[in-house]
Amino acid sequence: MPARASKRRDFTQIAKAIVDAATGNGPPILPPGSPPANDTRNPHAVAMSKLGASKGGKARAKALSAAKRRAIAKKAAAKRWRKRS
């Protein structure tokens, strides 16, 4: 049993969405990457979060030794290959 409900839509749901979009009766189509209409987050906090996130990974990579980075990469590769089997 999946951990979450499937968000996949069947043929009739996709067809209805296409007809609704063509006739203008459906929900507004937002450009990719734009926040949803009912987004209640503070825009300044979101901007600060993005700044911190972009710096964090680079700082962590710089702080790690080559051997530790290699060990992390090997562990990740082993997990990826284990999933596919």
PDB file of N, CA, C and O in Angstrom:
ATOM      1  N   MET A   1       0.842  -1.176   0.000  1.00  0.00           N
ATOM      2  CA  MET A   1       0.000   0.000   0.000  1.00  0.00           C
ATOM      3  C   MET A   1       0.892   1.245   0.000  1.00  0.00           C
ATOM      4  O   MET A   1       1.835   1.339   0.782  1.00  0.00           O
ATOM      5  N   PRO A   2       0.619   2.229  -0.862  1.00  0.00           N
ATOM      6  CA  PRO A   2       1.451   3.421  -0.890  1.00  0.00           C
ATOM      7  C   PRO A   2       1.305   4.238   0.393  1.00  0.00           C
ATOM      8  O   PRO A   2       0.260   4.201   1.055  1.00  0.00           O
ATOM      9  N   ALA A   3       2.367   4.952   0.724  1.00  0.00           N
ATOM     10  CA  ALA A   3       2.356   5.760   1.928  1.00  0.00           C
ATOM     11  C   ALA A   3       1.376   6.932   1.802  1.00  0.00           C
ATOM     12  O   ALA A   3       0.792   7.368   2.784  1.00  0.00           O
ATOM     13  N   ARG A   4       1.211   7.442   0.572  1.00  0.00           N
ATOM     14  CA  ARG A   4       0.310   8.570   0.352  1.00  0.00           C
ATOM     15  C   ARG A   4      -0.690   8.223  -0.741  1.00  0.00           C
ATOM     16  O   ARG A   4      -0.448   7.347  -1.550  1.00  0.00           O
ATOM     17  N   ALA A   5      -1.757   8.948  -0.773  1.00  0.00           N
ATOM     18  CA  ALA A   5      -2.737   8.753  -1.835  1.00  0.00           C
ATOM     19  C   ALA A   5      -2.120   9.194  -3.161  1.00  0.00           C
ATOM     20  O   ALA A   5      -1.357  10.160  -3.225  1.00  0.00           O
ATOM     21  N   SER A   6      -2.449   8.506  -4.218  1.00  0.00           N
ATOM     22  CA  SER A   6      -1.915   8.832  -5.528  1.00  0.00           C
ATOM     23  C   SER A   6      -2.536  10.121  -6.048  1.00  0.00           C
ATOM     24  O   SER A   6      -3.741  10.341  -5.926  1.00  0.00           O
ATOM     25  N   LYS A   7      -1.721  10.973  -6.650  1.00  0.00           N
ATOM     26  CA  LYS A   7      -2.219  12.222  -7.210  1.00  0.00           C
ATOM     27  C   LYS A   7      -2.400  12.101  -8.723  1.00  0.00           C
ATOM     28  O   LYS A   7      -2.679  13.075  -9.392  1.00  0.00           O
ATOM     29  N   ARG A   8      -2.227  10.901  -9.255  1.00  0.00           N
ATOM     30  CA  ARG A   8      -2.384  10.700 -10.684  1.00  0.00           C
ATOM     31  C   ARG A   8      -3.859  10.815 -11.054  1.00  0.00           C
ATOM     32  O   ARG A   8      -4.731  10.390 -10.315  1.00  0.00           O
ATOM     33  N   ARG A   9      -4.109  11.395 -12.220  1.00  0.00           N
ATOM     34  CA  ARG A   9      -5.479  11.563 -12.671  1.00  0.00           C
ATOM     35  C   ARG A   9      -5.739  10.614 -13.833  1.00  0.00           C
ATOM     36  O   ARG A   9      -4.847  10.331 -14.622  1.00  0.00           O
ATOM     37  N   ASP A  10      -6.967  10.159 -13.948  1.00  0.00           N
ATOM     38  CA  ASP A  10      -7.305   9.280 -15.055  1.00  0.00           C
ATOM     39  C   ASP A  10      -7.671  10.120 -16.286  1.00  0.00           C
ATOM     40  O   ASP A  10      -7.701  11.353 -16.247  1.00  0.00           O
ATOM     41  N   PHE A  11      -7.955   9.431 -17.379  1.00  0.00           N
ATOM     42  CA  PHE A  11      -8.201  10.086 -18.652  1.00  0.00           C
ATOM     43  C   PHE A  11      -9.342  11.094 -18.579  1.00  0.00           C
ATOM     44  O   PHE A  11      -9.253  12.202 -19.119  1.00  0.00           O
ATOM     45  N   THR A  12     -10.438  10.747 -17.909  1.00  0.00           N
ATOM     46  CA  THR A  12     -11.591  11.642 -17.867  1.00  0.00           C
ATOM     47  C   THR A  12     -11.294  12.910 -17.061  1.00  0.00           C
ATOM     48  O   THR A  12     -11.755  13.997 -17.418  1.00  0.00           O
ATOM     49  N   GLN A  13     -10.510  12.791 -16.000  1.00  0.00           N
ATOM     50  CA  GLN A  13     -10.160  13.971 -15.216  1.00  0.00           C
ATOM     51  C   GLN A  13      -9.265  14.914 -16.024  1.00  0.00           C
ATOM     52  O   GLN A  13      -9.424  16.136 -15.969  1.00  0.00           O
ATOM     53  N   ILE A  14      -8.330  14.346 -16.771  1.00  0.00           N
ATOM     54  CA  ILE A  14      -7.451  15.166 -17.617  1.00  0.00           C
ATOM     55  C   ILE A  14      -8.270  15.840 -18.709  1.00  0.00           C
ATOM     56  O   ILE A  14      -8.093  17.031 -18.995  1.00  0.00           O
ATOM     57  N   ALA A  15      -9.190  15.094 -19.342  1.00  0.00           N
ATOM     58  CA  ALA A  15     -10.028  15.658 -20.400  1.00  0.00           C
ATOM     59  C   ALA A  15     -10.879  16.805 -19.863  1.00  0.00           C
ATOM     60  O   ALA A  15     -11.004  17.852 -20.513  1.00  0.00           O
ATOM     61  N   LYS A  16     -11.451  16.635 -18.668  1.00  0.00           N
ATOM     62  CA  LYS A  16     -12.270  17.696 -18.075  1.00  0.00           C
ATOM     63  C   LYS A  16     -11.425  18.935 -17.799  1.00  0.00           C
ATOM     64  O   LYS A  16     -11.863  20.067 -18.043  1.00  0.00           O
ATOM     65  N   ALA A  17     -10.203  18.739 -17.301  1.00  0.00           N
ATOM     66  CA  ALA A  17      -9.325  19.876 -17.027  1.00  0.00           C
ATOM     67  C   ALA A  17      -8.999  20.626 -18.314  1.00  0.00           C
ATOM     68  O   ALA A  17      -8.947  21.868 -18.322  1.00  0.00           O
ATOM     69  N   ILE A  18      -8.788  19.896 -19.408  1.00  0.00           N
ATOM     70  CA  ILE A  18      -8.478  20.534 -20.695  1.00  0.00           C
ATOM     71  C   ILE A  18      -9.679  21.335 -21.195  1.00  0.00           C
ATOM     72  O   ILE A  18      -9.543  22.478 -21.644  1.00  0.00           O
ATOM     73  N   VAL A  19     -10.868  20.742 -21.104  1.00  0.00           N
ATOM     74  CA  VAL A  19     -12.083  21.442 -21.548  1.00  0.00           C
ATOM     75  C   VAL A  19     -12.315  22.676 -20.683  1.00  0.00           C
ATOM     76  O   VAL A  19     -12.645  23.754 -21.195  1.00  0.00           O
ATOM     77  N   ASP A  20     -12.156  22.548 -19.375  1.00  0.00           N
ATOM     78  CA  ASP A  20     -12.338  23.694 -18.480  1.00  0.00           C
ATOM     79  C   ASP A  20     -11.354  24.812 -18.807  1.00  0.00           C
ATOM     80  O   ASP A  20     -11.715  25.987 -18.826  1.00  0.00           O
ATOM     81  N   ALA A  21     -10.115  24.455 -19.073  1.00  0.00           N
ATOM     82  CA  ALA A  21      -9.118  25.468 -19.402  1.00  0.00           C
ATOM     83  C   ALA A  21      -9.438  26.138 -20.735  1.00  0.00           C
ATOM     84  O   ALA A  21      -9.263  27.352 -20.890  1.00  0.00           O
ATOM     85  N   ALA A  22      -9.924  25.358 -21.712  1.00  0.00           N
ATOM     86  CA  ALA A  22     -10.235  25.911 -23.029  1.00  0.00           C
ATOM     87  C   ALA A  22     -11.445  26.838 -22.985  1.00  0.00           C
ATOM     88  O   ALA A  22     -11.502  27.832 -23.708  1.00  0.00           O
ATOM     89  N   THR A  23     -12.410  26.527 -22.131  1.00  0.00           N
ATOM     90  CA  THR A  23     -13.620  27.347 -22.054  1.00  0.00           C
ATOM     91  C   THR A  23     -13.511  28.468 -21.024  1.00  0.00           C
ATOM     92  O   THR A  23     -14.379  29.327 -20.955  1.00  0.00           O
ATOM     93  N   GLY A  24     -12.466  28.459 -20.221  1.00  0.00           N
ATOM     94  CA  GLY A  24     -12.282  29.508 -19.223  1.00  0.00           C
ATOM     95  C   GLY A  24     -13.051  29.263 -17.942  1.00  0.00           C
ATOM     96  O   GLY A  24     -13.171  30.155 -17.105  1.00  0.00           O
ATOM     97  N   ASN A  25     -13.598  28.070 -17.755  1.00  0.00           N
ATOM     98  CA  ASN A  25     -14.378  27.764 -16.555  1.00  0.00           C
ATOM     99  C   ASN A  25     -13.540  27.180 -15.430  1.00  0.00           C
ATOM    100  O   ASN A  25     -13.997  27.087 -14.302  1.00  0.00           O
ATOM    101  N   GLY A  26     -12.333  26.762 -15.719  1.00  0.00           N
ATOM    102  CA  GLY A  26     -11.498  26.097 -14.725  1.00  0.00           C
ATOM    103  C   GLY A  26     -10.747  27.081 -13.852  1.00  0.00           C
ATOM    104  O   GLY A  26     -10.923  28.301 -13.952  1.00  0.00           O
ATOM    105  N   PRO A  27      -9.916  26.560 -12.973  1.00  0.00           N
ATOM    106  CA  PRO A  27      -9.109  27.438 -12.124  1.00  0.00           C
ATOM    107  C   PRO A  27      -8.101  28.205 -12.976  1.00  0.00           C
ATOM    108  O   PRO A  27      -7.720  27.752 -14.058  1.00  0.00           O
ATOM    109  N   PRO A  28      -7.665  29.363 -12.530  1.00  0.00           N
ATOM    110  CA  PRO A  28      -6.707  30.134 -13.318  1.00  0.00           C
ATOM    111  C   PRO A  28      -5.388  29.372 -13.467  1.00  0.00           C
ATOM    112  O   PRO A  28      -4.939  28.715 -12.530  1.00  0.00           O
ATOM    113  N   ILE A  29      -4.802  29.472 -14.631  1.00  0.00           N
ATOM    114  CA  ILE A  29      -3.533  28.799 -14.902  1.00  0.00           C
ATOM    115  C   ILE A  29      -2.406  29.745 -14.503  1.00  0.00           C
ATOM    116  O   ILE A  29      -2.302  30.859 -15.030  1.00  0.00           O
ATOM    117  N   LEU A  30      -1.602  29.306 -13.556  1.00  0.00           N
ATOM    118  CA  LEU A  30      -0.496  30.126 -13.057  1.00  0.00           C
ATOM    119  C   LEU A  30       0.781  29.763 -13.784  1.00  0.00           C
ATOM    120  O   LEU A  30       0.989  28.601 -14.145  1.00  0.00           O
ATOM    121  N   PRO A  31       1.665  30.735 -13.999  1.00  0.00           N
ATOM    122  CA  PRO A  31       2.952  30.399 -14.618  1.00  0.00           C
ATOM    123  C   PRO A  31       3.768  29.517 -13.687  1.00  0.00           C
ATOM    124  O   PRO A  31       3.612  29.582 -12.457  1.00  0.00           O
ATOM    125  N   PRO A  32       4.655  28.685 -14.243  1.00  0.00           N
ATOM    126  CA  PRO A  32       5.456  27.801 -13.392  1.00  0.00           C
ATOM    127  C   PRO A  32       6.321  28.605 -12.420  1.00  0.00           C
ATOM    128  O   PRO A  32       6.879  29.633 -12.768  1.00  0.00           O
ATOM    129  N   GLY A  33       6.403  28.116 -11.193  1.00  0.00           N
ATOM    130  CA  GLY A  33       7.243  28.757 -10.189  1.00  0.00           C
ATOM    131  C   GLY A  33       6.552  29.857  -9.409  1.00  0.00           C
ATOM    132  O   GLY A  33       7.127  30.395  -8.470  1.00  0.00           O
ATOM    133  N   SER A  34       5.340  30.228  -9.787  1.00  0.00           N
ATOM    134  CA  SER A  34       4.652  31.277  -9.044  1.00  0.00           C
ATOM    135  C   SER A  34       3.961  30.666  -7.825  1.00  0.00           C
ATOM    136  O   SER A  34       3.507  29.529  -7.872  1.00  0.00           O
ATOM    137  N   PRO A  35       3.862  31.419  -6.745  1.00  0.00           N
ATOM    138  CA  PRO A  35       3.217  30.876  -5.545  1.00  0.00           C
ATOM    139  C   PRO A  35       1.715  30.737  -5.756  1.00  0.00           C
ATOM    140  O   PRO A  35       1.130  31.451  -6.580  1.00  0.00           O
ATOM    141  N   PRO A  36       1.074  29.836  -5.044  1.00  0.00           N
ATOM    142  CA  PRO A  36      -0.376  29.692  -5.180  1.00  0.00           C
ATOM    143  C   PRO A  36      -1.101  30.951  -4.715  1.00  0.00           C
ATOM    144  O   PRO A  36      -0.551  31.774  -3.980  1.00  0.00           O
ATOM    145  N   ALA A  37      -2.342  31.093  -5.135  1.00  0.00           N
ATOM    146  CA  ALA A  37      -3.116  32.303  -4.826  1.00  0.00           C
ATOM    147  C   ALA A  37      -3.358  32.461  -3.327  1.00  0.00           C
ATOM    148  O   ALA A  37      -3.403  33.569  -2.820  1.00  0.00           O
ATOM    149  N   ASN A  38      -3.493  31.364  -2.595  1.00  0.00           N
ATOM    150  CA  ASN A  38      -3.779  31.447  -1.163  1.00  0.00           C
ATOM    151  C   ASN A  38      -2.519  31.272  -0.320  1.00  0.00           C
ATOM    152  O   ASN A  38      -2.571  30.749   0.774  1.00  0.00           O
ATOM    153  N   ASP A  39      -1.396  31.734  -0.818  1.00  0.00           N
ATOM    154  CA  ASP A  39      -0.118  31.622  -0.111  1.00  0.00           C
ATOM    155  C   ASP A  39      -0.110  32.625   1.043  1.00  0.00           C
ATOM    156  O   ASP A  39      -0.192  33.833   0.825  1.00  0.00           O
ATOM    157  N   THR A  40      -0.019  32.140   2.272  1.00  0.00           N
ATOM    158  CA  THR A  40      -0.064  33.021   3.439  1.00  0.00           C
ATOM    159  C   THR A  40       1.319  33.245   4.048  1.00  0.00           C
ATOM    160  O   THR A  40       1.419  33.868   5.097  1.00  0.00           O
ATOM    161  N   ARG A  41       2.348  32.748   3.379  1.00  0.00           N
ATOM    162  CA  ARG A  41       3.696  32.918   3.933  1.00  0.00           C
ATOM    163  C   ARG A  41       4.158  34.364   3.796  1.00  0.00           C
ATOM    164  O   ARG A  41       3.748  35.093   2.884  1.00  0.00           O
ATOM    165  N   ASN A  42       5.033  34.767   4.686  1.00  0.00           N
ATOM    166  CA  ASN A  42       5.619  36.096   4.637  1.00  0.00           C
ATOM    167  C   ASN A  42       6.638  36.120   3.495  1.00  0.00           C
ATOM    168  O   ASN A  42       7.596  35.351   3.497  1.00  0.00           O
ATOM    169  N   PRO A  43       6.466  37.007   2.498  1.00  0.00           N
ATOM    170  CA  PRO A  43       7.390  37.008   1.358  1.00  0.00           C
ATOM    171  C   PRO A  43       8.834  37.303   1.755  1.00  0.00           C
ATOM    172  O   PRO A  43       9.776  36.796   1.137  1.00  0.00           O
ATOM    173  N   HIS A  44       9.035  38.108   2.789  1.00  0.00           N
ATOM    174  CA  HIS A  44      10.392  38.407   3.228  1.00  0.00           C
ATOM    175  C   HIS A  44      11.051  37.170   3.841  1.00  0.00           C
ATOM    176  O   HIS A  44      12.234  36.917   3.629  1.00  0.00           O
ATOM    177  N   ALA A  45      10.285  36.397   4.585  1.00  0.00           N
ATOM    178  CA  ALA A  45      10.810  35.171   5.184  1.00  0.00           C
ATOM    179  C   ALA A  45      11.145  34.150   4.097  1.00  0.00           C
ATOM    180  O   ALA A  45      12.152  33.449   4.188  1.00  0.00           O
ATOM    181  N   VAL A  46      10.324  34.077   3.066  1.00  0.00           N
ATOM    182  CA  VAL A  46      10.587  33.157   1.959  1.00  0.00           C
ATOM    183  C   VAL A  46      11.891  33.536   1.260  1.00  0.00           C
ATOM    184  O   VAL A  46      12.725  32.685   0.946  1.00  0.00           O
ATOM    185  N   ALA A  47      12.086  34.837   1.028  1.00  0.00           N
ATOM    186  CA  ALA A  47      13.308  35.306   0.375  1.00  0.00           C
ATOM    187  C   ALA A  47      14.536  34.994   1.229  1.00  0.00           C
ATOM    188  O   ALA A  47      15.575  34.558   0.703  1.00  0.00           O
ATOM    189  N   MET A  48      14.429  35.210   2.535  1.00  0.00           N
ATOM    190  CA  MET A  48      15.564  34.924   3.422  1.00  0.00           C
ATOM    191  C   MET A  48      15.867  33.425   3.436  1.00  0.00           C
ATOM    192  O   MET A  48      17.017  33.010   3.473  1.00  0.00           O
ATOM    193  N   SER A  49      14.835  32.609   3.405  1.00  0.00           N
ATOM    194  CA  SER A  49      15.019  31.161   3.399  1.00  0.00           C
ATOM    195  C   SER A  49      15.769  30.722   2.146  1.00  0.00           C
ATOM    196  O   SER A  49      16.661  29.879   2.206  1.00  0.00           O
ATOM    197  N   LYS A  50      15.395  31.281   1.006  1.00  0.00           N
ATOM    198  CA  LYS A  50      16.072  30.924  -0.242  1.00  0.00           C
ATOM    199  C   LYS A  50      17.535  31.327  -0.204  1.00  0.00           C
ATOM    200  O   LYS A  50      18.398  30.608  -0.702  1.00  0.00           O
ATOM    201  N   LEU A  51      17.825  32.468   0.386  1.00  0.00           N
ATOM    202  CA  LEU A  51      19.220  32.901   0.496  1.00  0.00           C
ATOM    203  C   LEU A  51      20.031  31.934   1.345  1.00  0.00           C
ATOM    204  O   LEU A  51      21.134  31.540   0.981  1.00  0.00           O
ATOM    205  N   GLY A  52      19.473  31.553   2.475  1.00  0.00           N
ATOM    206  CA  GLY A  52      20.170  30.641   3.371  1.00  0.00           C
ATOM    207  C   GLY A  52      20.350  29.268   2.764  1.00  0.00           C
ATOM    208  O   GLY A  52      21.399  28.636   2.908  1.00  0.00           O
ATOM    209  N   ALA A  53      19.351  28.800   2.063  1.00  0.00           N
ATOM    210  CA  ALA A  53      19.415  27.465   1.466  1.00  0.00           C
ATOM    211  C   ALA A  53      20.494  27.400   0.394  1.00  0.00           C
ATOM    212  O   ALA A  53      21.198  26.398   0.266  1.00  0.00           O
ATOM    213  N   SER A  54      20.644  28.468  -0.367  1.00  0.00           N
ATOM    214  CA  SER A  54      21.644  28.439  -1.428  1.00  0.00           C
ATOM    215  C   SER A  54      23.065  28.504  -0.865  1.00  0.00           C
ATOM    216  O   SER A  54      23.997  28.018  -1.489  1.00  0.00           O
ATOM    217  N   LYS A  55      23.221  29.077   0.304  1.00  0.00           N
ATOM    218  CA  LYS A  55      24.548  29.162   0.913  1.00  0.00           C
ATOM    219  C   LYS A  55      24.900  27.915   1.713  1.00  0.00           C
ATOM    220  O   LYS A  55      26.066  27.536   1.795  1.00  0.00           O
ATOM    221  N   GLY A  56      23.902  27.286   2.308  1.00  0.00           N
ATOM    222  CA  GLY A  56      24.144  26.185   3.230  1.00  0.00           C
ATOM    223  C   GLY A  56      24.855  24.999   2.618  1.00  0.00           C
ATOM    224  O   GLY A  56      25.820  24.481   3.176  1.00  0.00           O
ATOM    225  N   GLY A  57      24.397  24.545   1.457  1.00  0.00           N
ATOM    226  CA  GLY A  57      25.007  23.387   0.814  1.00  0.00           C
ATOM    227  C   GLY A  57      26.438  23.649   0.393  1.00  0.00           C
ATOM    228  O   GLY A  57      27.316  22.791   0.534  1.00  0.00           O
ATOM    229  N   LYS A  58      26.687  24.844  -0.110  1.00  0.00           N
ATOM    230  CA  LYS A  58      28.042  25.194  -0.544  1.00  0.00           C
ATOM    231  C   LYS A  58      28.987  25.267   0.657  1.00  0.00           C
ATOM    232  O   LYS A  58      30.125  24.793   0.591  1.00  0.00           O
ATOM    233  N   ALA A  59      28.507  25.844   1.756  1.00  0.00           N
ATOM    234  CA  ALA A  59      29.336  25.953   2.953  1.00  0.00           C
ATOM    235  C   ALA A  59      29.642  24.573   3.529  1.00  0.00           C
ATOM    236  O   ALA A  59      30.767  24.295   3.960  1.00  0.00           O
ATOM    237  N   ARG A  60      28.647  23.678   3.503  1.00  0.00           N
ATOM    238  CA  ARG A  60      28.855  22.330   4.029  1.00  0.00           C
ATOM    239  C   ARG A  60      29.867  21.584   3.169  1.00  0.00           C
ATOM    240  O   ARG A  60      30.767  20.912   3.676  1.00  0.00           O
ATOM    241  N   ALA A  61      29.739  21.693   1.850  1.00  0.00           N
ATOM    242  CA  ALA A  61      30.666  21.013   0.949  1.00  0.00           C
ATOM    243  C   ALA A  61      32.091  21.531   1.138  1.00  0.00           C
ATOM    244  O   ALA A  61      33.047  20.756   1.091  1.00  0.00           O
ATOM    245  N   LYS A  62      32.221  22.810   1.373  1.00  0.00           N
ATOM    246  CA  LYS A  62      33.547  23.396   1.556  1.00  0.00           C
ATOM    247  C   LYS A  62      34.182  22.927   2.874  1.00  0.00           C
ATOM    248  O   LYS A  62      35.391  22.739   2.957  1.00  0.00           O
ATOM    249  N   ALA A  63      33.345  22.707   3.896  1.00  0.00           N
ATOM    250  CA  ALA A  63      33.846  22.309   5.208  1.00  0.00           C
ATOM    251  C   ALA A  63      34.233  20.829   5.256  1.00  0.00           C
ATOM    252  O   ALA A  63      35.043  20.428   6.087  1.00  0.00           O
ATOM    253  N   LEU A  64      33.659  19.995   4.361  1.00  0.00           N
ATOM    254  CA  LEU A  64      33.942  18.561   4.391  1.00  0.00           C
ATOM    255  C   LEU A  64      35.281  18.250   3.740  1.00  0.00           C
ATOM    256  O   LEU A  64      35.673  18.887   2.767  1.00  0.00           O
ATOM    257  N   SER A  65      35.933  17.240   4.268  1.00  0.00           N
ATOM    258  CA  SER A  65      37.178  16.786   3.646  1.00  0.00           C
ATOM    259  C   SER A  65      36.832  15.959   2.407  1.00  0.00           C
ATOM    260  O   SER A  65      35.702  15.504   2.234  1.00  0.00           O
ATOM    261  N   ALA A  66      37.814  15.746   1.549  1.00  0.00           N
ATOM    262  CA  ALA A  66      37.588  14.967   0.327  1.00  0.00           C
ATOM    263  C   ALA A  66      37.166  13.539   0.668  1.00  0.00           C
ATOM    264  O   ALA A  66      36.288  12.973   0.009  1.00  0.00           O
ATOM    265  N   ALA A  67      37.768  12.963   1.692  1.00  0.00           N
ATOM    266  CA  ALA A  67      37.430  11.587   2.078  1.00  0.00           C
ATOM    267  C   ALA A  67      35.987  11.496   2.572  1.00  0.00           C
ATOM    268  O   ALA A  67      35.265  10.548   2.241  1.00  0.00           O
ATOM    269  N   LYS A  68      35.548  12.476   3.348  1.00  0.00           N
ATOM    270  CA  LYS A  68      34.180  12.466   3.869  1.00  0.00           C
ATOM    271  C   LYS A  68      33.171  12.665   2.727  1.00  0.00           C
ATOM    272  O   LYS A  68      32.147  12.000   2.675  1.00  0.00           O
ATOM    273  N   ARG A  69      33.479  13.583   1.790  1.00  0.00           N
ATOM    274  CA  ARG A  69      32.602  13.789   0.635  1.00  0.00           C
ATOM    275  C   ARG A  69      32.485  12.512  -0.182  1.00  0.00           C
ATOM    276  O   ARG A  69      31.407  12.138  -0.645  1.00  0.00           O
ATOM    277  N   ARG A  70      33.616  11.820  -0.361  1.00  0.00           N
ATOM    278  CA  ARG A  70      33.624  10.574  -1.124  1.00  0.00           C
ATOM    279  C   ARG A  70      32.770   9.511  -0.425  1.00  0.00           C
ATOM    280  O   ARG A  70      32.012   8.792  -1.071  1.00  0.00           O
ATOM    281  N   ALA A  71      32.874   9.437   0.891  1.00  0.00           N
ATOM    282  CA  ALA A  71      32.083   8.457   1.647  1.00  0.00           C
ATOM    283  C   ALA A  71      30.586   8.753   1.523  1.00  0.00           C
ATOM    284  O   ALA A  71      29.770   7.835   1.351  1.00  0.00           O
ATOM    285  N   ILE A  72      30.215  10.014   1.590  1.00  0.00           N
ATOM    286  CA  ILE A  72      28.812  10.403   1.453  1.00  0.00           C
ATOM    287  C   ILE A  72      28.307  10.063   0.058  1.00  0.00           C
ATOM    288  O   ILE A  72      27.202   9.532  -0.117  1.00  0.00           O
ATOM    289  N   ALA A  73      29.120  10.334  -0.964  1.00  0.00           N
ATOM    290  CA  ALA A  73      28.720  10.043  -2.346  1.00  0.00           C
ATOM    291  C   ALA A  73      28.576   8.537  -2.563  1.00  0.00           C
ATOM    292  O   ALA A  73      27.644   8.090  -3.241  1.00  0.00           O
ATOM    293  N   LYS A  74      29.477   7.745  -1.991  1.00  0.00           N
ATOM    294  CA  LYS A  74      29.375   6.286  -2.133  1.00  0.00           C
ATOM    295  C   LYS A  74      28.100   5.763  -1.475  1.00  0.00           C
ATOM    296  O   LYS A  74      27.413   4.907  -2.019  1.00  0.00           O
ATOM    297  N   LYS A  75      27.791   6.283  -0.302  1.00  0.00           N
ATOM    298  CA  LYS A  75      26.594   5.854   0.404  1.00  0.00           C
ATOM    299  C   LYS A  75      25.341   6.205  -0.411  1.00  0.00           C
ATOM    300  O   LYS A  75      24.413   5.395  -0.540  1.00  0.00           O
ATOM    301  N   ALA A  76      25.319   7.409  -0.986  1.00  0.00           N
ATOM    302  CA  ALA A  76      24.169   7.827  -1.790  1.00  0.00           C
ATOM    303  C   ALA A  76      24.029   6.970  -3.039  1.00  0.00           C
ATOM    304  O   ALA A  76      22.920   6.570  -3.413  1.00  0.00           O
ATOM    305  N   ALA A  77      25.150   6.670  -3.694  1.00  0.00           N
ATOM    306  CA  ALA A  77      25.108   5.831  -4.894  1.00  0.00           C
ATOM    307  C   ALA A  77      24.618   4.429  -4.552  1.00  0.00           C
ATOM    308  O   ALA A  77      23.810   3.847  -5.295  1.00  0.00           O
ATOM    309  N   ALA A  78      25.065   3.890  -3.432  1.00  0.00           N
ATOM    310  CA  ALA A  78      24.620   2.558  -3.019  1.00  0.00           C
ATOM    311  C   ALA A  78      23.116   2.547  -2.767  1.00  0.00           C
ATOM    312  O   ALA A  78      22.413   1.608  -3.151  1.00  0.00           O
ATOM    313  N   LYS A  79      22.594   3.606  -2.145  1.00  0.00           N
ATOM    314  CA  LYS A  79      21.151   3.702  -1.902  1.00  0.00           C
ATOM    315  C   LYS A  79      20.389   3.764  -3.218  1.00  0.00           C
ATOM    316  O   LYS A  79      19.364   3.107  -3.385  1.00  0.00           O
ATOM    317  N   ARG A  80      20.880   4.572  -4.170  1.00  0.00           N
ATOM    318  CA  ARG A  80      20.195   4.683  -5.458  1.00  0.00           C
ATOM    319  C   ARG A  80      20.160   3.352  -6.176  1.00  0.00           C
ATOM    320  O   ARG A  80      19.143   2.958  -6.730  1.00  0.00           O
ATOM    321  N   TRP A  81      21.266   2.637  -6.200  1.00  0.00           N
ATOM    322  CA  TRP A  81      21.310   1.358  -6.898  1.00  0.00           C
ATOM    323  C   TRP A  81      20.474   0.305  -6.188  1.00  0.00           C
ATOM    324  O   TRP A  81      19.889  -0.561  -6.823  1.00  0.00           O
ATOM    325  N   ARG A  82      20.395   0.379  -4.856  1.00  0.00           N
ATOM    326  CA  ARG A  82      19.603  -0.581  -4.106  1.00  0.00           C
ATOM    327  C   ARG A  82      18.112  -0.383  -4.407  1.00  0.00           C
ATOM    328  O   ARG A  82      17.360  -1.328  -4.474  1.00  0.00           O
ATOM    329  N   LYS A  83      17.673   0.863  -4.598  1.00  0.00           N
ATOM    330  CA  LYS A  83      16.270   1.141  -4.869  1.00  0.00           C
ATOM    331  C   LYS A  83      15.822   0.546  -6.188  1.00  0.00           C
ATOM    332  O   LYS A  83      14.713   0.085  -6.326  1.00  0.00           O
ATOM    333  N   ARG A  84      16.657   0.588  -7.191  1.00  0.00           N
ATOM    334  CA  ARG A  84      16.272   0.162  -8.543  1.00  0.00           C
ATOM    335  C   ARG A  84      16.142  -1.339  -8.643  1.00  0.00           C
ATOM    336  O   ARG A  84      15.454  -1.850  -9.501  1.00  0.00           O
ATOM    337  N   SER A  85      16.819  -2.081  -7.817  1.00  0.00           N
ATOM    338  CA  SER A  85      16.799  -3.543  -7.915  1.00  0.00           C
ATOM    339  C   SER A  85      15.512  -4.132  -7.416  1.00  0.00           C
ATOM    340  O   SER A  85      14.811  -3.644  -6.635  1.00  0.00           O
TER     341      SER A  85
END
